[in-house]
CSV table of C-alpha atoms in Angstrom, one decimal:
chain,number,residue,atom,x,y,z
A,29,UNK,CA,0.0,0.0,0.0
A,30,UNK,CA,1.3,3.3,-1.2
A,31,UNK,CA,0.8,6.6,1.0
A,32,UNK,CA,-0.6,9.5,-0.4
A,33,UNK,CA,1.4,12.9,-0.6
A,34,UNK,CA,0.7,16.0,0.2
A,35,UNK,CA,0.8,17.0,-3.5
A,36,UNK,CA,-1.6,13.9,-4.2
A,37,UNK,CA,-3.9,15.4,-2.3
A,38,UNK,CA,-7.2,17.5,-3.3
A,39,UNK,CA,-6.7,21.3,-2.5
A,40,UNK,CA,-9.6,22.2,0.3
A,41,UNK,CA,-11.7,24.9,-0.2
A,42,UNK,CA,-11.3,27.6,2.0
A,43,UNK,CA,-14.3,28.7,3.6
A,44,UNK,CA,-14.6,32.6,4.7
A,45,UNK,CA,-15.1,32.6,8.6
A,46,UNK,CA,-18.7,33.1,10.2
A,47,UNK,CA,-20.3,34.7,13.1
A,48,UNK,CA,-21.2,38.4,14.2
A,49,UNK,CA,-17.7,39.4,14.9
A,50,UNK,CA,-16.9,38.7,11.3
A,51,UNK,CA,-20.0,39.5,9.8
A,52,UNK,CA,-18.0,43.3,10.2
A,53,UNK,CA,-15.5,42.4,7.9
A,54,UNK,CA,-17.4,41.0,5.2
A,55,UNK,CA,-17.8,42.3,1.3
A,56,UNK,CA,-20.8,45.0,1.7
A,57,UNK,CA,-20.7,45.6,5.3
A,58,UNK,CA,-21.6,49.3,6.3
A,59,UNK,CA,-18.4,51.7,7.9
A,60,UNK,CA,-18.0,52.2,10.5
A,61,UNK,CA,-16.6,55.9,10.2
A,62,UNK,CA,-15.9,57.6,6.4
A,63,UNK,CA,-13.1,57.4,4.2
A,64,UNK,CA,-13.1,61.0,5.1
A,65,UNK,CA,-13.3,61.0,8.8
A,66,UNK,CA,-10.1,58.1,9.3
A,67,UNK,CA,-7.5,60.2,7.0
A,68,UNK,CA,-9.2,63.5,9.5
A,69,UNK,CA,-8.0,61.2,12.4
A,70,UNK,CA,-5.3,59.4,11.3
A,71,UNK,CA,-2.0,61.5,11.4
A,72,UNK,CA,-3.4,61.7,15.5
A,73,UNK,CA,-3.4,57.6,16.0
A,74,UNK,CA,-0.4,55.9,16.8
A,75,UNK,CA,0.7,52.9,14.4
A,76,UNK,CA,-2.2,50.3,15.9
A,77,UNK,CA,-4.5,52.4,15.7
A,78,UNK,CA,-4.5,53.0,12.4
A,79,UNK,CA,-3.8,49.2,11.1
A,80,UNK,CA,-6.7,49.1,13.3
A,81,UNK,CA,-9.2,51.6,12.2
A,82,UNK,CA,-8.0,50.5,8.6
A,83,UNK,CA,-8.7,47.1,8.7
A,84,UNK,CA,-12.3,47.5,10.1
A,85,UNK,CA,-13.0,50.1,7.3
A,86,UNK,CA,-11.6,48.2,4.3
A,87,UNK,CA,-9.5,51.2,3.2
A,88,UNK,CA,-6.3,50.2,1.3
A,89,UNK,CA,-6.2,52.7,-1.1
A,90,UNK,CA,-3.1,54.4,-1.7
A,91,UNK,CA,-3.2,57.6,0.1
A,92,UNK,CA,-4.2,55.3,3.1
A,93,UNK,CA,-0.8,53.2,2.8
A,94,UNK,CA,1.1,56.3,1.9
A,95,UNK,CA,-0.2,58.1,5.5
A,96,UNK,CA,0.7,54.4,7.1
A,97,UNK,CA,4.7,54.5,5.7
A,98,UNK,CA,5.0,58.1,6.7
A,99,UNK,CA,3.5,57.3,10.3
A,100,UNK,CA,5.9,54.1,10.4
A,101,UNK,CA,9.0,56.6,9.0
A,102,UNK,CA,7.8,59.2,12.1
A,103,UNK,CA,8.1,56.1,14.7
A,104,UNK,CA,11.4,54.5,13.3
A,105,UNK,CA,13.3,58.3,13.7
A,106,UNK,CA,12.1,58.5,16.6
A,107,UNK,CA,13.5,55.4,18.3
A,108,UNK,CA,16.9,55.7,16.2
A,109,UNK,CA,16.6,59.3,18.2
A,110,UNK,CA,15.8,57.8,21.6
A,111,UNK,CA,19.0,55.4,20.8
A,112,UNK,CA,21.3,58.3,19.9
A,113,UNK,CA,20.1,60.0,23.7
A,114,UNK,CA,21.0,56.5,25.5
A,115,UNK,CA,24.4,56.4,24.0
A,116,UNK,CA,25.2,60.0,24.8
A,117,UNK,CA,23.4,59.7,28.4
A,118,UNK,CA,25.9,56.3,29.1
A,119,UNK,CA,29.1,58.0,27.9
A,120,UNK,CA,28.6,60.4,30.1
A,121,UNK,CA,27.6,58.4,33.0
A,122,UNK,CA,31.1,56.9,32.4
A,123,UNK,CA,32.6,59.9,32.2
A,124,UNK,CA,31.3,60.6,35.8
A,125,UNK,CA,33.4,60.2,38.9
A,126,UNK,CA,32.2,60.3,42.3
A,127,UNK,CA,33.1,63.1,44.4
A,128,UNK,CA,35.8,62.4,47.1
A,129,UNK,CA,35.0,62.1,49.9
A,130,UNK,CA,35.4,65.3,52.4
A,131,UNK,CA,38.4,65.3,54.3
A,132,UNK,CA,38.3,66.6,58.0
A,133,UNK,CA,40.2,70.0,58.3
A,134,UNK,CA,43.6,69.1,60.1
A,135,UNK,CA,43.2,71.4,62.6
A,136,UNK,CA,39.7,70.8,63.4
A,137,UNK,CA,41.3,67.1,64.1
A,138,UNK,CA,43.7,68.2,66.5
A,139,UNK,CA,41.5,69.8,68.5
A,140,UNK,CA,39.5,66.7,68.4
A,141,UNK,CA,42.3,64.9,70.0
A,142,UNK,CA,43.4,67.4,71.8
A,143,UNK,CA,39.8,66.8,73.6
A,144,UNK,CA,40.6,63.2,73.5
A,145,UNK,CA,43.1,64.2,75.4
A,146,UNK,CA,42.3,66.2,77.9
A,147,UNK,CA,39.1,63.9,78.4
A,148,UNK,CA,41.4,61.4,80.3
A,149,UNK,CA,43.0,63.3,82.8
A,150,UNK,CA,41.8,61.4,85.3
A,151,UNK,CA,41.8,58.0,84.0
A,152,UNK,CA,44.7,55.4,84.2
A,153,UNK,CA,45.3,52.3,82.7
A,154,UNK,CA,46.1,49.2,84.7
A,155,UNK,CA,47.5,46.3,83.1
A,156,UNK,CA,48.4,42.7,84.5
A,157,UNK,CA,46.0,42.5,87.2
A,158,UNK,CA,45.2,38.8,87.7
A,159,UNK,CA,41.3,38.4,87.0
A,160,UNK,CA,39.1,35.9,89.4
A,161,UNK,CA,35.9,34.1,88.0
A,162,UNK,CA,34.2,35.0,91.3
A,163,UNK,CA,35.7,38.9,90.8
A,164,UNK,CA,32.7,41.4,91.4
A,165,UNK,CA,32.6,45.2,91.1
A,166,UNK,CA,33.6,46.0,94.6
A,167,UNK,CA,36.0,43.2,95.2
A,168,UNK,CA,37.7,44.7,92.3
A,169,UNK,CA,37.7,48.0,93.8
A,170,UNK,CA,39.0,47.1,97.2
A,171,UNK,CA,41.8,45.3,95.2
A,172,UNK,CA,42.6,48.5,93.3
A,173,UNK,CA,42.9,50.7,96.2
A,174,UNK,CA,45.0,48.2,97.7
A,175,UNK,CA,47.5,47.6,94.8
A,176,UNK,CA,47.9,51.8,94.6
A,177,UNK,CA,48.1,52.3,98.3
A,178,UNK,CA,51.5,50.3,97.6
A,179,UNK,CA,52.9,53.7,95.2
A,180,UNK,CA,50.3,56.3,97.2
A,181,UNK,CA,50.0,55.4,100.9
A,182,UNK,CA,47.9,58.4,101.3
A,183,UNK,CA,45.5,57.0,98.4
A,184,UNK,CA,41.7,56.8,100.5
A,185,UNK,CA,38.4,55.2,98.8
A,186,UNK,CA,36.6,58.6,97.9
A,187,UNK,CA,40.1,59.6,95.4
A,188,UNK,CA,38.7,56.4,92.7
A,189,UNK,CA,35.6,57.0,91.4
A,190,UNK,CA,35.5,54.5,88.8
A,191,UNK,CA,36.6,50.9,88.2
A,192,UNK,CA,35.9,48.1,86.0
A,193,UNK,CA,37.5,45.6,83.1
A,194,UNK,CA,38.2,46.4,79.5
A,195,UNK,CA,35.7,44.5,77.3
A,196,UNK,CA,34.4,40.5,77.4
A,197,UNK,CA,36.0,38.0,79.8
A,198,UNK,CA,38.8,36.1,77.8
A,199,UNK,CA,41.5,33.5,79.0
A,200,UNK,CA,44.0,37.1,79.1
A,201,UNK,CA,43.0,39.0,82.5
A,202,UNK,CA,41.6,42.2,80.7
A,203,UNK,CA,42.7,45.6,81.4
A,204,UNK,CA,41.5,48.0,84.0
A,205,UNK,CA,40.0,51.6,83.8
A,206,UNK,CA,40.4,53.7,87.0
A,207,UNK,CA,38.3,57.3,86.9
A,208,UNK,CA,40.5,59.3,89.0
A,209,UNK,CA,38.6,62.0,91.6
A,210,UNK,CA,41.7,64.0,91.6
A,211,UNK,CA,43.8,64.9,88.8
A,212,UNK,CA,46.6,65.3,91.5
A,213,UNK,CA,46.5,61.8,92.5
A,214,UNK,CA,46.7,60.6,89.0
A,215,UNK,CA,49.8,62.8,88.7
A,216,UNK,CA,51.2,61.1,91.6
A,217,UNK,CA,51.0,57.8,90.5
A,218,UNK,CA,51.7,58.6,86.6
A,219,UNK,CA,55.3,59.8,87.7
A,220,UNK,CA,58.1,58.0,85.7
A,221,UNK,CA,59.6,56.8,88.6
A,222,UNK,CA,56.7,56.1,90.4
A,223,UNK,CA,54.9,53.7,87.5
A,224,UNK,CA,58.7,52.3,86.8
A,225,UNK,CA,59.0,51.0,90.8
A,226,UNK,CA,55.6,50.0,91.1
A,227,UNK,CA,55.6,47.6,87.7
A,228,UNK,CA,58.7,45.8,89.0
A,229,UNK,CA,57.5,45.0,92.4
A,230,UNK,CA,53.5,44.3,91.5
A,231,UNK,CA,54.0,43.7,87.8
A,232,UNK,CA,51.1,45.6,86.8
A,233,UNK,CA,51.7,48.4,84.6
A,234,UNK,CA,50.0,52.1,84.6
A,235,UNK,CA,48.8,53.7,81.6
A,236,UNK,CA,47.4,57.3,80.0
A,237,UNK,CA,44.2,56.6,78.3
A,238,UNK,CA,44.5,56.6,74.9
A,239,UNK,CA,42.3,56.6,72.1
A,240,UNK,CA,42.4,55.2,68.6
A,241,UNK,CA,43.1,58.8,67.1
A,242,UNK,CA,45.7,59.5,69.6
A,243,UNK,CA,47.5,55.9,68.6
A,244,UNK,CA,47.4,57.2,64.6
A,245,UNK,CA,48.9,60.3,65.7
A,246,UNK,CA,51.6,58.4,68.0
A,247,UNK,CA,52.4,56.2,64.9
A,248,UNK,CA,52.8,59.1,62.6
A,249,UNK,CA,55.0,61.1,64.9
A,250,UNK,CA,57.1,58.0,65.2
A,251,UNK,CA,57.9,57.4,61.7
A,252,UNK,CA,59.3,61.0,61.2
A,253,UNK,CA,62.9,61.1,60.5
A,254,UNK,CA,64.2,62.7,63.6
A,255,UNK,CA,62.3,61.4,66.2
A,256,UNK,CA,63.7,58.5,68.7
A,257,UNK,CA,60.7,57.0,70.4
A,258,UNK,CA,57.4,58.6,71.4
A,259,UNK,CA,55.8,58.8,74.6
A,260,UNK,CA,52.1,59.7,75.3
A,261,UNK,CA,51.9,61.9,78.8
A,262,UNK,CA,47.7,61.9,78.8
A,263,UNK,CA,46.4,65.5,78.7
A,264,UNK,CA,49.9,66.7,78.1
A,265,UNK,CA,50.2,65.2,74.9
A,266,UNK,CA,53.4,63.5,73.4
A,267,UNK,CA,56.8,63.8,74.1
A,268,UNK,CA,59.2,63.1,71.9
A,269,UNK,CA,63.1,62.3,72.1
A,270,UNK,CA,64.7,63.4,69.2
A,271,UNK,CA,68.0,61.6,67.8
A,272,UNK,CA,70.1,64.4,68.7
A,273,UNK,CA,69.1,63.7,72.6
A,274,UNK,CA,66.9,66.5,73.4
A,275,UNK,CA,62.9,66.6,74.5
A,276,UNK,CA,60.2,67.9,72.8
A,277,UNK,CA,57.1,68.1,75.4
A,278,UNK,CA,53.7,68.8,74.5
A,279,UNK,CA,53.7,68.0,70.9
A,280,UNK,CA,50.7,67.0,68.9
A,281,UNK,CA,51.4,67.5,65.6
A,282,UNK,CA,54.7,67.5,63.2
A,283,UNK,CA,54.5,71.1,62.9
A,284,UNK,CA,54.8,71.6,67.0
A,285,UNK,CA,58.2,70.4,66.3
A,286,UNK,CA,59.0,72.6,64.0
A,287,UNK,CA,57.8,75.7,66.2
A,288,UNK,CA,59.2,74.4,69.7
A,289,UNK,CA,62.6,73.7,67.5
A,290,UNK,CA,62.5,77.3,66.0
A,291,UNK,CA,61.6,79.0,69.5
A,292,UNK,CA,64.2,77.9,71.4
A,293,UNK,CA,66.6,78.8,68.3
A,294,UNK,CA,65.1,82.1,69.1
């Protein structure tokens, strides 16, 4: 048995579609708006509109398609436009940097750290204090008092106002902060020789608060070329042994050295 092909095959009439819808569309049926009123309206339509309005009126005369290839001209120079405008608007986008970001006046910062500063005057630092699991607040007083009564016998109670550990509990005993009532007292206990004594016989060291800024500026002042070593004297600022043996007290910033040097050249 042989299969038919498609060519074999008897061409099917094609019957026109029926129903109300397309009863609209067929030969003879009344417009819906004149061949006069659509080419009134048509330059106002955008393209579906028209292939719309022109296919329920049966217009495809040639002013009709003429109107149609002019609107379809209008839209095609326009979106080459629109592309030309996105090209240009990303090349300069490109082009764009952000601003940098503002940098803080210098000497609005020294007189932040300066503050810094000045804010611990009465604070000290106490380092290598070994911490209890049972330690409380006021146990941790009472052995503060204690320790400094061994540098300061005259040290009472009412000259430490406030006491307590450096951050979270770790297997390191953490760091102390002591809030000084007197700024005397601290000076007492801050002395070189003082702080040098008392870490060799209680090996617990005494520090000046210092804060992150004031560790920047410690690290800068280090690196210049002249300097020996740093030290930070709390709300007196740094003082600095330069390499030709002499002391520079007070300084904050590298142009302090350059004044102090020039004064006393003066």
């Amino acid at each position: 048995m042989t299969g038919s092909t498609v060519k074999d095959r008897p061409a099917r009439a094609i019957q026109p579609p029926k129903g109300p819808i397309f009863d609209l569309f067929a030969p003879g049926a009344p417009q819906i708006c004149t061949k006069k009123q659509l080419q009134q309206k048509i330059s106002n339509l955008d393209l579906y509109d028209v292939v719309l309005a022109v296919l329920i009126n049966h217009h495809s005369s040639a002013d009709l398609v003429s109107q149609l290839e002019t609107k379809v001209c209008e839209l095609e120079n326009q979106v080459v436009d629109l592309k030309k405008d996105v090209v240009v608007l990303q090349e300069k986008l490109a082009e764009s940097k952000p601003a940098p970001p503002p940098q803080q006046h210098p000497h609005l910062e020294d007189r932040v750290l300066r503050q810094e500063a000045y804010s611990g005057r009465n604070t000290i630092i106490l380092a290598g204090l070994p911490e209890d699991e049972a330690e409380t607040v006021d146990s941790l007083e009472r052995n503060v008092i204690q320790l400094l009564q061994k540098s300061d016998p005259t040290l009472s109670p009412q000259d430490i106002g406030i006491v307590h550990r450096n951050g979270r509990r770790r297997s390191k005993p953490r760091a102390i902060t002591c809030v000084m009532t007197r700024a005397t007292k601290k000076d007492l206990l801050m002395r070189k020789e003082s702080r040098q004594k008392f870490r060799k016989e209680n090996k617990v060291a005494l520090f000046h608060r210092m804060s992150d800024g004031l560790r920047t500026r410690k690290k800068e002042l280090e690196e210049l070329p002249d300097v020996e070593w740093v030290a930070f004297s709390g709300h007196r600022l740094f003082t600095l042994c330069m390499k030709d043996k002499t002391f520079l007290k007070n300084i904050l910033h590298p142009n302090d050295i350059q004044n102090q040097t020039t004064a006393s050249e003066n």
